[in-house]
mmCIF file of N, CA and C in Angstrom:
data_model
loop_
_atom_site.group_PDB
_atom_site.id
_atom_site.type_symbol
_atom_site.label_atom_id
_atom_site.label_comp_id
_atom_site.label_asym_id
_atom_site.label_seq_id
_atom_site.Cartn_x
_atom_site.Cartn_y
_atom_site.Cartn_z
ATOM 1 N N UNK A 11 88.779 88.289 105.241
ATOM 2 C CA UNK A 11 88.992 89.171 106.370
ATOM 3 C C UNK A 11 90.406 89.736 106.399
ATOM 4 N N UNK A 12 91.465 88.965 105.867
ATOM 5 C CA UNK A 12 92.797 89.062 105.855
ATOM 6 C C UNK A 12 93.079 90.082 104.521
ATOM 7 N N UNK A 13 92.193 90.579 103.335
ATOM 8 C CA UNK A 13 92.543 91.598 102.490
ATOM 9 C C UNK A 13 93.129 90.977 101.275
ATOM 10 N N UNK A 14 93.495 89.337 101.342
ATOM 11 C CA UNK A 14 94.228 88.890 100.210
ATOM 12 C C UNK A 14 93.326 87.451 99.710
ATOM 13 N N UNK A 15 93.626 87.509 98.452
ATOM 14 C CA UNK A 15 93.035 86.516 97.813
ATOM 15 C C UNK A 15 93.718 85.020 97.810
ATOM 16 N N UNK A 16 93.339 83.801 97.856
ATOM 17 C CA UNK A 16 93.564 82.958 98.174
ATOM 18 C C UNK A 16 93.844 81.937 96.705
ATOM 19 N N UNK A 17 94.855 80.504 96.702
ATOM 20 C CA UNK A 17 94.809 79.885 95.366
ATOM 21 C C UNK A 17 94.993 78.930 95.444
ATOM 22 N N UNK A 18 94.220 77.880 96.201
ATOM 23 C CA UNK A 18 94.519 76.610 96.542
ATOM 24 C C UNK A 18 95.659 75.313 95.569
ATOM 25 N N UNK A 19 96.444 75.009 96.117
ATOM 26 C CA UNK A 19 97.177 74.105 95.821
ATOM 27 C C UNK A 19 97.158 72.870 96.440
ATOM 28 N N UNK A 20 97.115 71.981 95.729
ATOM 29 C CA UNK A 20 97.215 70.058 95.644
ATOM 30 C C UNK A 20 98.755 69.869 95.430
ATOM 31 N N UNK A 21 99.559 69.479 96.401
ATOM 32 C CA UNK A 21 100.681 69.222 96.559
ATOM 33 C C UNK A 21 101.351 68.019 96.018
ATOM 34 N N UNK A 22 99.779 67.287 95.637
ATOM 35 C CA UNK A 22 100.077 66.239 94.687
ATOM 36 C C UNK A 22 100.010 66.061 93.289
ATOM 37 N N UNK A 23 99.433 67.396 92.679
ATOM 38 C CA UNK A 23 99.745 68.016 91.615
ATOM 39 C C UNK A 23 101.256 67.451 90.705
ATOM 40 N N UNK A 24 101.416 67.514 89.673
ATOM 41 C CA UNK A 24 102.997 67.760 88.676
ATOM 42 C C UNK A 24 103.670 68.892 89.466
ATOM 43 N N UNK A 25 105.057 69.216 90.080
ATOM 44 C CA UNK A 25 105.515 69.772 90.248
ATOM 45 C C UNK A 25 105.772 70.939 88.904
ATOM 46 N N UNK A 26 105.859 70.348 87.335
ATOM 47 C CA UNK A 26 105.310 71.666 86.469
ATOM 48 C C UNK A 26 104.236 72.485 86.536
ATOM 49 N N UNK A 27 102.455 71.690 87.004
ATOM 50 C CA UNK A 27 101.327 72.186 86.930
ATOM 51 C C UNK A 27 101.615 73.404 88.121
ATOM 52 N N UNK A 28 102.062 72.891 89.240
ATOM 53 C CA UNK A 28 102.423 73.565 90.232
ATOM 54 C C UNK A 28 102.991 75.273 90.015
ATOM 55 N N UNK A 29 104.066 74.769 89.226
ATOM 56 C CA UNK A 29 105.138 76.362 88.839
ATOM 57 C C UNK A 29 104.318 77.329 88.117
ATOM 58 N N UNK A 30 103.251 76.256 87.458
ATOM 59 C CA UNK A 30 102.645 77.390 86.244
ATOM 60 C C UNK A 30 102.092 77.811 87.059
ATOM 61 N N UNK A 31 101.235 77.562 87.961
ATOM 62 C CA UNK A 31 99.567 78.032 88.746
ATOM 63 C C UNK A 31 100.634 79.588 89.415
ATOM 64 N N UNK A 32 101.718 78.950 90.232
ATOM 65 C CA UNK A 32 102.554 79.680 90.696
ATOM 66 C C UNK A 32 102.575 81.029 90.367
ATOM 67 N N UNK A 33 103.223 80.450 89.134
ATOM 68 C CA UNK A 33 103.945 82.216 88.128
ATOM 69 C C UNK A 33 102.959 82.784 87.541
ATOM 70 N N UNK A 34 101.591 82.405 87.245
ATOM 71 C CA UNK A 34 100.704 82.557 86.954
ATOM 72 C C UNK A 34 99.655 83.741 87.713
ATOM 73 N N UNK A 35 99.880 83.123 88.590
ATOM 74 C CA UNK A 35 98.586 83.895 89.863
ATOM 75 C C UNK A 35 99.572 84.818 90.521
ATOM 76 N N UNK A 36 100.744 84.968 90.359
ATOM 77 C CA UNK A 36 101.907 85.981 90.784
ATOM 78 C C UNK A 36 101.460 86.358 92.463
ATOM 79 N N UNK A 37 101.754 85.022 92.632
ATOM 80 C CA UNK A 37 101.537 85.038 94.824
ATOM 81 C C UNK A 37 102.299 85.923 95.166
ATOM 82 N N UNK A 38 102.260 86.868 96.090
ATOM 83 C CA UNK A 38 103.576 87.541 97.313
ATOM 84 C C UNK A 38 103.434 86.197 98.242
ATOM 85 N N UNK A 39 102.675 85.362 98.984
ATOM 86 C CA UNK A 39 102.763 84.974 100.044
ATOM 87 C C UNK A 39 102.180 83.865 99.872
ATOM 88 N N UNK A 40 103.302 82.680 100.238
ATOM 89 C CA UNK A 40 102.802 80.929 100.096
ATOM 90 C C UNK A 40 102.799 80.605 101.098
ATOM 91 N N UNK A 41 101.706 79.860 101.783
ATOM 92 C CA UNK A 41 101.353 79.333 102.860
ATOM 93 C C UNK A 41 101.215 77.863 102.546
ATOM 94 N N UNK A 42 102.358 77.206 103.416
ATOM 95 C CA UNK A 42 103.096 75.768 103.140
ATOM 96 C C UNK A 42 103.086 75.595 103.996
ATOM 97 N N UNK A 43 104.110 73.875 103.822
ATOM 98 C CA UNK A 43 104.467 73.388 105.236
ATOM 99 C C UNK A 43 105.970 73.330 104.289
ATOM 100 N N UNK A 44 107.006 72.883 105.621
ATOM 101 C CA UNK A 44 108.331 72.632 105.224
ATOM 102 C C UNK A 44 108.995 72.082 104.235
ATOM 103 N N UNK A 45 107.830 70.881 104.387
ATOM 104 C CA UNK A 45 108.468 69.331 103.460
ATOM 105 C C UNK A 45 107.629 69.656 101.801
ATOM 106 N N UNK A 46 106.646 70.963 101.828
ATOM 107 C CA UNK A 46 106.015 70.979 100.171
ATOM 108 C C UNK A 46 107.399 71.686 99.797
ATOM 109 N N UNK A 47 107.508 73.200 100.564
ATOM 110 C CA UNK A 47 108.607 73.472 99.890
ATOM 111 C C UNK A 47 109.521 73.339 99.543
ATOM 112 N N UNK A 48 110.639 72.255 100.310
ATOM 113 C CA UNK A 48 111.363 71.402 99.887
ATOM 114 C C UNK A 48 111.061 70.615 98.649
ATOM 115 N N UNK A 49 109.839 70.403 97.628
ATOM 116 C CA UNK A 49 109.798 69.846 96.213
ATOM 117 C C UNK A 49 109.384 70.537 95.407
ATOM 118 N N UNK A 50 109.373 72.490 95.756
ATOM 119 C CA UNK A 50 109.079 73.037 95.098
ATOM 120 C C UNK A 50 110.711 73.992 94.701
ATOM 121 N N UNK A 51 110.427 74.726 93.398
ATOM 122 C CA UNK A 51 111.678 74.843 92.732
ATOM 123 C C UNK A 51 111.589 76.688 92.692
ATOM 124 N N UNK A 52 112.526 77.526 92.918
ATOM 125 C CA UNK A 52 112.279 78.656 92.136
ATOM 126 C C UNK A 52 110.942 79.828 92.605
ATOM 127 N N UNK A 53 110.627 79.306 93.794
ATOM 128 C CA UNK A 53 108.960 80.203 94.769
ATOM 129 C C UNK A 53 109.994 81.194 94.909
ATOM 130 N N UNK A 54 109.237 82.379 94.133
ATOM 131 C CA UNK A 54 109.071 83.692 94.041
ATOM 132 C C UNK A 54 108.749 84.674 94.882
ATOM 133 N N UNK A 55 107.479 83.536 95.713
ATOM 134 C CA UNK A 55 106.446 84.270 96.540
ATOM 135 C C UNK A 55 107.351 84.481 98.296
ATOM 136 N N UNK A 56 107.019 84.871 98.870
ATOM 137 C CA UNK A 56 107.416 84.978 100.044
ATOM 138 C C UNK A 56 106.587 83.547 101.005
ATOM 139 N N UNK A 57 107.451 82.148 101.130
ATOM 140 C CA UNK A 57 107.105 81.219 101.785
ATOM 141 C C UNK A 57 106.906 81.490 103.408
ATOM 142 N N UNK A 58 106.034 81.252 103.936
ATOM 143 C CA UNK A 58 106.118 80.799 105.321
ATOM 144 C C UNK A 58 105.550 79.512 105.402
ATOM 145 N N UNK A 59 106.193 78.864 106.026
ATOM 146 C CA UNK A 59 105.762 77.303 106.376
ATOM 147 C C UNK A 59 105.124 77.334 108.002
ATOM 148 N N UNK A 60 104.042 77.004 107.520
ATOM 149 C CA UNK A 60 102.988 77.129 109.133
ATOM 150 C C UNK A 60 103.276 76.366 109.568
ATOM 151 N N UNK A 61 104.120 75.094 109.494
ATOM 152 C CA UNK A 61 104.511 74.123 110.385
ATOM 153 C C UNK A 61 105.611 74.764 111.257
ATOM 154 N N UNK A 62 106.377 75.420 110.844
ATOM 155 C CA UNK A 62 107.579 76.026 111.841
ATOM 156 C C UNK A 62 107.171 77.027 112.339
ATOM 157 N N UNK A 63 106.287 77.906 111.946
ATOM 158 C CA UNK A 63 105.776 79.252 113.077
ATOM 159 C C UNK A 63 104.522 78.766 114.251
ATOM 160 N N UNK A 64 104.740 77.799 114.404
ATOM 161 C CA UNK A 64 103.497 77.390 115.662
ATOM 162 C C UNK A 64 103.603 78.497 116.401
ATOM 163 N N UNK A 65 104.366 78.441 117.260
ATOM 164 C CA UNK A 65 104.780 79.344 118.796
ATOM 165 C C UNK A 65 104.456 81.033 118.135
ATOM 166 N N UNK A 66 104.836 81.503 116.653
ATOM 167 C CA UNK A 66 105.010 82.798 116.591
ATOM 168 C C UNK A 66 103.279 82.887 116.110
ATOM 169 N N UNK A 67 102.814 82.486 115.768
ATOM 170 C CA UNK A 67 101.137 81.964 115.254
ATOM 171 C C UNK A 67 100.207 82.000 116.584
ATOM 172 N N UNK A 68 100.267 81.377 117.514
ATOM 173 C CA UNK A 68 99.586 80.904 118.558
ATOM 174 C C UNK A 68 99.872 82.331 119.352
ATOM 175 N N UNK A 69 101.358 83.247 119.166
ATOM 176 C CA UNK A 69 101.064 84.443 120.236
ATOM 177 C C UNK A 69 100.389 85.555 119.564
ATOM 178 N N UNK A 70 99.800 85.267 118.298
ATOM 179 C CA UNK A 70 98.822 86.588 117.132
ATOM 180 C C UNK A 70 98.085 86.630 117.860
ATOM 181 N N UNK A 71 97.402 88.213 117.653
ATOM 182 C CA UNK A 71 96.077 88.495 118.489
ATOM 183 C C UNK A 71 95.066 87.416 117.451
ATOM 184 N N UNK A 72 93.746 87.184 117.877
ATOM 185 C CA UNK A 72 92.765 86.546 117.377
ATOM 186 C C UNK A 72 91.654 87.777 117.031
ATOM 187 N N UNK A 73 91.876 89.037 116.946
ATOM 188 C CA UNK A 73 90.837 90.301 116.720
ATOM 189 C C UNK A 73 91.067 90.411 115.355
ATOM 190 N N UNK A 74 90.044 91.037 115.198
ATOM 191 C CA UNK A 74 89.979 91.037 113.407
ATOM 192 C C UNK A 74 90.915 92.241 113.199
ATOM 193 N N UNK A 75 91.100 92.150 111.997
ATOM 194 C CA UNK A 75 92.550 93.059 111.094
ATOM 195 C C UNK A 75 91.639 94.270 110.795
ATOM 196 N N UNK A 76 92.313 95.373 110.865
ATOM 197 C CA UNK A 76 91.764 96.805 110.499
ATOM 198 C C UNK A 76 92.369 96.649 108.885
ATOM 199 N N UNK A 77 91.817 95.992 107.876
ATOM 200 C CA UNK A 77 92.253 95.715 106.474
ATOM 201 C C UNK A 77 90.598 96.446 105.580
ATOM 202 N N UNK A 78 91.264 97.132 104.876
ATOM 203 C CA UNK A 78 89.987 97.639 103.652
ATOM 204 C C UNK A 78 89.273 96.711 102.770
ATOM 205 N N UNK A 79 88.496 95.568 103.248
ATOM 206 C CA UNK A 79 87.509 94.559 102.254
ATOM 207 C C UNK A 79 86.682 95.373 101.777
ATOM 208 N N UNK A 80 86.689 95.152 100.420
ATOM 209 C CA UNK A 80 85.435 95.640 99.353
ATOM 210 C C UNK A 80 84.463 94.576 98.777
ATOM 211 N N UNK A 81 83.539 94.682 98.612
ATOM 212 C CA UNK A 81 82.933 93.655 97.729
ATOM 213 C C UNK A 81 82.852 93.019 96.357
ATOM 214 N N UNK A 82 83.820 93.790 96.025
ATOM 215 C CA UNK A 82 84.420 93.638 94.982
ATOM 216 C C UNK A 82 85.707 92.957 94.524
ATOM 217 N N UNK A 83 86.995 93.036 95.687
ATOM 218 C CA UNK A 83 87.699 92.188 95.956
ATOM 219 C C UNK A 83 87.847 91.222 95.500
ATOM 220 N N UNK A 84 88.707 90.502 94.895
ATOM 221 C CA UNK A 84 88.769 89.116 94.531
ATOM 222 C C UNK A 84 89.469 87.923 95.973
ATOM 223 N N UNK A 85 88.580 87.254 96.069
ATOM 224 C CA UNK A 85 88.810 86.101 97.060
ATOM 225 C C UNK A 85 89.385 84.761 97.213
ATOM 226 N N UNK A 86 89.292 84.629 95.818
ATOM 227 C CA UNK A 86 89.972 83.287 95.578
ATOM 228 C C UNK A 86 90.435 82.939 93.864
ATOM 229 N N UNK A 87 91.023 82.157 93.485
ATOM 230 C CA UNK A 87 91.591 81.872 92.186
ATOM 231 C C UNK A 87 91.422 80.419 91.901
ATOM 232 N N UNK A 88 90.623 79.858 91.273
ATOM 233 C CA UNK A 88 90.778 78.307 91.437
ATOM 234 C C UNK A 88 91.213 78.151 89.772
ATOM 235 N N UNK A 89 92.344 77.452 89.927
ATOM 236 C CA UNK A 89 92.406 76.738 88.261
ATOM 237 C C UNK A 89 91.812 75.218 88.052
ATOM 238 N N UNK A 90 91.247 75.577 86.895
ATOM 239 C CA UNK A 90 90.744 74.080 86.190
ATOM 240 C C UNK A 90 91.448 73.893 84.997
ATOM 241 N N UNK A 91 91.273 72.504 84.686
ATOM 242 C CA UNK A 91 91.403 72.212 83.013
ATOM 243 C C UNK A 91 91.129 70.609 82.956
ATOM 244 N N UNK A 92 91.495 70.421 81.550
ATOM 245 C CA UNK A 92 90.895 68.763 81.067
ATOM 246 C C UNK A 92 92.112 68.019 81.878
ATOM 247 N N UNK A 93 91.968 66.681 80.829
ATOM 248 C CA UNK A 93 93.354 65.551 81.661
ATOM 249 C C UNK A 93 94.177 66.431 80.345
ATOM 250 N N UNK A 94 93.878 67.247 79.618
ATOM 251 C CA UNK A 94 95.184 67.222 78.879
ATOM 252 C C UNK A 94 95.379 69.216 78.678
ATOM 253 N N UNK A 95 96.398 69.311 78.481
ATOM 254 C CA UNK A 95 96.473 71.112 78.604
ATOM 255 C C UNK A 95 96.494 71.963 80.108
ATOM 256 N N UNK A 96 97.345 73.156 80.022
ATOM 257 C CA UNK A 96 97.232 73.858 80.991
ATOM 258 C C UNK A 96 96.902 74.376 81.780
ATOM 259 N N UNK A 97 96.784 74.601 83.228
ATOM 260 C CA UNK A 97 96.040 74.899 83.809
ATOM 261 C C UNK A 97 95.569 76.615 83.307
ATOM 262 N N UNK A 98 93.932 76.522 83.675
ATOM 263 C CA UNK A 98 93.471 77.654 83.265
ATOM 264 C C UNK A 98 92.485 78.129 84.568
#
């Protein structure tokens, strides 16, 4: 609904597996909390930590976004791989 594609991260991940998925999927916008980004190195992306915008979050309208969804769109990015080699 929001127009952007999504790339789930495990915070308990290798802080390397992490950078690659990172630089990889070339985020504008990381949606964290305070204390991930604090063990992350070098985010590129534009961080907001949803733990510190409560108050600016809670006064957003709740109406849907006038954003152009296609069906075609890409929605999400999930990486896999074995116990050994890069994420793909």
């Amino acid at each position: 609904k929001a127009g952007g594609a999504y790339v789930p991260l495990d915070p308990g991940f290798p802080p390397d597996r992490i950078a690659f998925m990172l630089a990889d999927s070339d985020l504008s916008v990381l949606l964290t909390s305070s204390d991930v980004l604090a063990g992350l190195g070098g985010v590129k992306a534009q961080p907001l930590c949803l733990d510190l915008l409560g108050d600016e979050l809670a006064a957003e309208s709740a109406e849907p976004l006038d954003v152009d969804v296609r069906p075609d769109d890409l929605a999400y990015v999930i990486y896999t791989s074995g116990p050994t080699g890069p994420p793909k």
